[in-house]
mmCIF file with all atom_site columns, C-alpha atoms in Angstrom:
data_model
loop_
_atom_site.group_PDB
_atom_site.id
_atom_site.type_symbol
_atom_site.label_atom_id
_atom_site.label_alt_id
_atom_site.label_comp_id
_atom_site.label_asym_id
_atom_site.label_entity_id
_atom_site.label_seq_id
_atom_site.pdbx_PDB_ins_code
_atom_site.Cartn_x
_atom_site.Cartn_y
_atom_site.Cartn_z
_atom_site.occupancy
_atom_site.B_iso_or_equiv
_atom_site.pdbx_formal_charge
_atom_site.auth_seq_id
_atom_site.auth_comp_id
_atom_site.auth_asym_id
_atom_site.auth_atom_id
_atom_site.pdbx_PDB_model_num
ATOM 1  C CA . THR A 1 1  ? 76.567 51.462 5.041  1.00 0.00 ? 1  THR A CA 1
ATOM 2  C CA . GLY A 1 2  ? 75.616 49.654 1.866  1.00 0.00 ? 2  GLY A CA 1
ATOM 3  C CA . VAL A 1 3  ? 76.084 46.231 3.393  1.00 0.00 ? 3  VAL A CA 1
ATOM 4  C CA . GLN A 1 4  ? 73.847 47.013 6.342  1.00 0.00 ? 4  GLN A CA 1
ATOM 5  C CA . THR A 1 5  ? 71.172 48.277 3.957  1.00 0.00 ? 5  THR A CA 1
ATOM 6  C CA . CYS A 1 6  ? 71.608 45.228 1.731  1.00 0.00 ? 6  CYS A CA 1
ATOM 7  C CA . ALA A 1 7  ? 71.522 42.848 4.690  1.00 0.00 ? 7  ALA A CA 1
ATOM 8  C CA . LEU A 1 8  ? 68.405 44.400 6.230  1.00 0.00 ? 8  LEU A CA 1
ATOM 9  C CA . PRO A 1 9  ? 65.956 42.209 4.246  1.00 0.00 ? 9  PRO A CA 1
ATOM 10 C CA . ILE A 1 10 ? 67.913 39.150 5.350  1.00 0.00 ? 10 ILE A CA 1
ATOM 11 C CA . PHE A 1 11 ? 67.670 40.127 9.005  1.00 0.00 ? 11 PHE A CA 1
ATOM 12 C CA . ILE A 1 12 ? 63.946 40.744 8.588  1.00 0.00 ? 12 ILE A CA 1
ATOM 13 C CA . GLN A 1 13 ? 63.427 37.287 7.098  1.00 0.00 ? 13 GLN A CA 1
ATOM 14 C CA . TYR A 1 14 ? 65.400 35.738 9.936  1.00 0.00 ? 14 TYR A CA 1
ATOM 15 C CA . ARG A 1 15 ? 63.474 37.692 12.578 1.00 0.00 ? 15 ARG A CA 1
ATOM 16 C CA . LEU A 1 16 ? 60.195 36.595 10.974 1.00 0.00 ? 16 LEU A CA 1
ATOM 17 C CA . LYS A 1 17 ? 61.431 33.001 11.318 1.00 0.00 ? 17 LYS A CA 1
ATOM 18 C CA . GLN A 1 18 ? 61.537 32.623 7.544  1.00 0.00 ? 18 GLN A CA 1
ATOM 19 C CA . TYR A 1 19 ? 64.741 30.643 7.859  1.00 0.00 ? 19 TYR A CA 1
ATOM 20 C CA . GLU A 1 20 ? 64.675 29.055 4.399  1.00 0.00 ? 20 GLU A CA 1
ATOM 21 C CA . LYS A 1 21 ? 64.416 32.474 2.738  1.00 0.00 ? 21 LYS A CA 1
ATOM 22 C CA . ALA A 1 22 ? 67.048 33.909 5.047  1.00 0.00 ? 22 ALA A CA 1
ATOM 23 C CA . LEU A 1 23 ? 69.352 31.004 4.227  1.00 0.00 ? 23 LEU A CA 1
ATOM 24 C CA . ARG A 1 24 ? 69.005 31.637 0.497  1.00 0.00 ? 24 ARG A CA 1
ATOM 25 C CA . TYR A 1 25 ? 69.724 35.345 0.992  1.00 0.00 ? 25 TYR A CA 1
ATOM 26 C CA . TYR A 1 26 ? 72.758 34.634 3.193  1.00 0.00 ? 26 TYR A CA 1
ATOM 27 C CA . ARG A 1 27 ? 74.117 32.277 0.529  1.00 0.00 ? 27 ARG A CA 1
ATOM 28 C CA . THR A 1 28 ? 73.677 34.971 -2.099 1.00 0.00 ? 28 THR A CA 1
ATOM 29 C CA . LEU A 1 29 ? 75.334 37.548 0.121  1.00 0.00 ? 29 LEU A CA 1
ATOM 30 C CA . GLU A 1 30 ? 78.321 35.269 0.663  1.00 0.00 ? 30 GLU A CA 1
ATOM 31 C CA . SER A 1 31 ? 78.703 34.703 -3.082 1.00 0.00 ? 31 SER A CA 1
ATOM 32 C CA . VAL A 1 32 ? 78.769 38.421 -3.916 1.00 0.00 ? 32 VAL A CA 1
ATOM 33 C CA . ALA A 1 33 ? 80.514 39.794 -0.831 1.00 0.00 ? 33 ALA A CA 1
ATOM 34 C CA . GLU A 1 34 ? 84.009 41.136 -1.324 1.00 0.00 ? 34 GLU A CA 1
ATOM 35 C CA . VAL A 1 35 ? 84.789 42.352 2.192  1.00 0.00 ? 35 VAL A CA 1
ATOM 36 C CA . LYS A 1 36 ? 85.786 39.747 4.793  1.00 0.00 ? 36 LYS A CA 1
ATOM 37 C CA . GLU A 1 37 ? 83.369 41.167 7.376  1.00 0.00 ? 37 GLU A CA 1
ATOM 38 C CA . ASN A 1 38 ? 80.448 40.661 4.992  1.00 0.00 ? 38 ASN A CA 1
ATOM 39 C CA . ILE A 1 39 ? 81.530 37.137 4.116  1.00 0.00 ? 39 ILE A CA 1
ATOM 40 C CA . VAL A 1 40 ? 81.691 36.225 7.808  1.00 0.00 ? 40 VAL A CA 1
ATOM 41 C CA . LEU A 1 41 ? 78.285 37.860 8.354  1.00 0.00 ? 41 LEU A CA 1
ATOM 42 C CA . ALA A 1 42 ? 76.841 35.685 5.585  1.00 0.00 ? 42 ALA A CA 1
ATOM 43 C CA . GLN A 1 43 ? 78.482 32.538 6.942  1.00 0.00 ? 43 GLN A CA 1
ATOM 44 C CA . ALA A 1 44 ? 77.216 33.214 10.469 1.00 0.00 ? 44 ALA A CA 1
ATOM 45 C CA . GLY A 1 45 ? 73.735 33.801 9.095  1.00 0.00 ? 45 GLY A CA 1
ATOM 46 C CA . GLN A 1 46 ? 73.871 30.509 7.213  1.00 0.00 ? 46 GLN A CA 1
ATOM 47 C CA . MET A 1 47 ? 75.040 28.746 10.358 1.00 0.00 ? 47 MET A CA 1
ATOM 48 C CA . ARG A 1 48 ? 72.182 30.177 12.431 1.00 0.00 ? 48 ARG A CA 1
ATOM 49 C CA . SER A 1 49 ? 69.538 29.593 9.770  1.00 0.00 ? 49 SER A CA 1
ATOM 50 C CA . SER A 1 50 ? 70.681 26.014 9.221  1.00 0.00 ? 50 SER A CA 1
ATOM 51 C CA . PHE A 1 51 ? 70.494 25.392 12.954 1.00 0.00 ? 51 PHE A CA 1
ATOM 52 C CA . ARG A 1 52 ? 66.938 26.749 13.084 1.00 0.00 ? 52 ARG A CA 1
ATOM 53 C CA . LEU A 1 53 ? 66.034 24.439 10.204 1.00 0.00 ? 53 LEU A CA 1
ATOM 54 C CA . ASN A 1 54 ? 67.482 21.457 12.131 1.00 0.00 ? 54 ASN A CA 1
ATOM 55 C CA . ASP A 1 55 ? 70.084 20.937 9.396  1.00 0.00 ? 55 ASP A CA 1
ATOM 56 C CA . TYR A 1 56 ? 72.903 20.123 11.753 1.00 0.00 ? 56 TYR A CA 1
ATOM 57 C CA . SER A 1 57 ? 75.417 18.931 9.170  1.00 0.00 ? 57 SER A CA 1
ATOM 58 C CA . SER A 1 58 ? 75.174 22.306 7.403  1.00 0.00 ? 58 SER A CA 1
ATOM 59 C CA . THR A 1 59 ? 75.303 24.059 10.769 1.00 0.00 ? 59 THR A CA 1
ATOM 60 C CA . ILE A 1 60 ? 78.578 22.311 11.594 1.00 0.00 ? 60 ILE A CA 1
ATOM 61 C CA . ALA A 1 61 ? 80.016 22.986 8.131  1.00 0.00 ? 61 ALA A CA 1
ATOM 62 C CA . MET A 1 62 ? 79.218 26.697 8.394  1.00 0.00 ? 62 MET A CA 1
ATOM 63 C CA . ALA A 1 63 ? 80.487 26.862 11.981 1.00 0.00 ? 63 ALA A CA 1
ATOM 64 C CA . ASN A 1 64 ? 83.802 25.469 10.760 1.00 0.00 ? 64 ASN A CA 1
ATOM 65 C CA . ARG A 1 65 ? 83.931 28.077 7.992  1.00 0.00 ? 65 ARG A CA 1
ATOM 66 C CA . VAL A 1 66 ? 83.257 30.842 10.512 1.00 0.00 ? 66 VAL A CA 1
ATOM 67 C CA . LEU A 1 67 ? 86.074 29.546 12.705 1.00 0.00 ? 67 LEU A CA 1
ATOM 68 C CA . GLU A 1 68 ? 88.407 29.220 9.709  1.00 0.00 ? 68 GLU A CA 1
ATOM 69 C CA . SER A 1 69 ? 87.646 32.811 8.677  1.00 0.00 ? 69 SER A CA 1
ATOM 70 C CA . GLY A 1 70 ? 89.852 34.113 11.454 1.00 0.00 ? 70 GLY A CA 1
ATOM 71 C CA . THR A 1 71 ? 87.163 36.443 12.767 1.00 0.00 ? 71 THR A CA 1
ATOM 72 C CA . SER A 1 72 ? 88.171 38.370 15.865 1.00 0.00 ? 72 SER A CA 1
ATOM 73 C CA . ASP A 1 73 ? 84.577 38.374 17.173 1.00 0.00 ? 73 ASP A CA 1
ATOM 74 C CA . LYS A 1 74 ? 84.941 36.249 20.309 1.00 0.00 ? 74 LYS A CA 1
ATOM 75 C CA . ASP A 1 75 ? 81.167 35.871 20.775 1.00 0.00 ? 75 ASP A CA 1
ATOM 76 C CA . LEU A 1 76 ? 80.817 34.550 17.233 1.00 0.00 ? 76 LEU A CA 1
ATOM 77 C CA . GLN A 1 77 ? 83.756 32.193 17.742 1.00 0.00 ? 77 GLN A CA 1
ATOM 78 C CA . ASN A 1 78 ? 82.110 30.825 20.880 1.00 0.00 ? 78 ASN A CA 1
ATOM 79 C CA . GLU A 1 79 ? 78.753 30.470 19.117 1.00 0.00 ? 79 GLU A CA 1
ATOM 80 C CA . ALA A 1 80 ? 80.379 28.548 16.262 1.00 0.00 ? 80 ALA A CA 1
#
């Protein structure tokens, strides 16, 4: 789908451990996303990237947003 294609560069940056770039891309994705699934994807990516950057206050803030999103993904809920 279009979102998967759009998100591919973000995943690549994350996989390459370019967490600052990935974080910027996830923030952009969240700001333009219109579908709940994509918003949650962006929030989870921000949570993970922030954690990798040792920014724990942002990690907690994004984890709370993921939990507040009402996602049905139990693994993601547990991770958050």
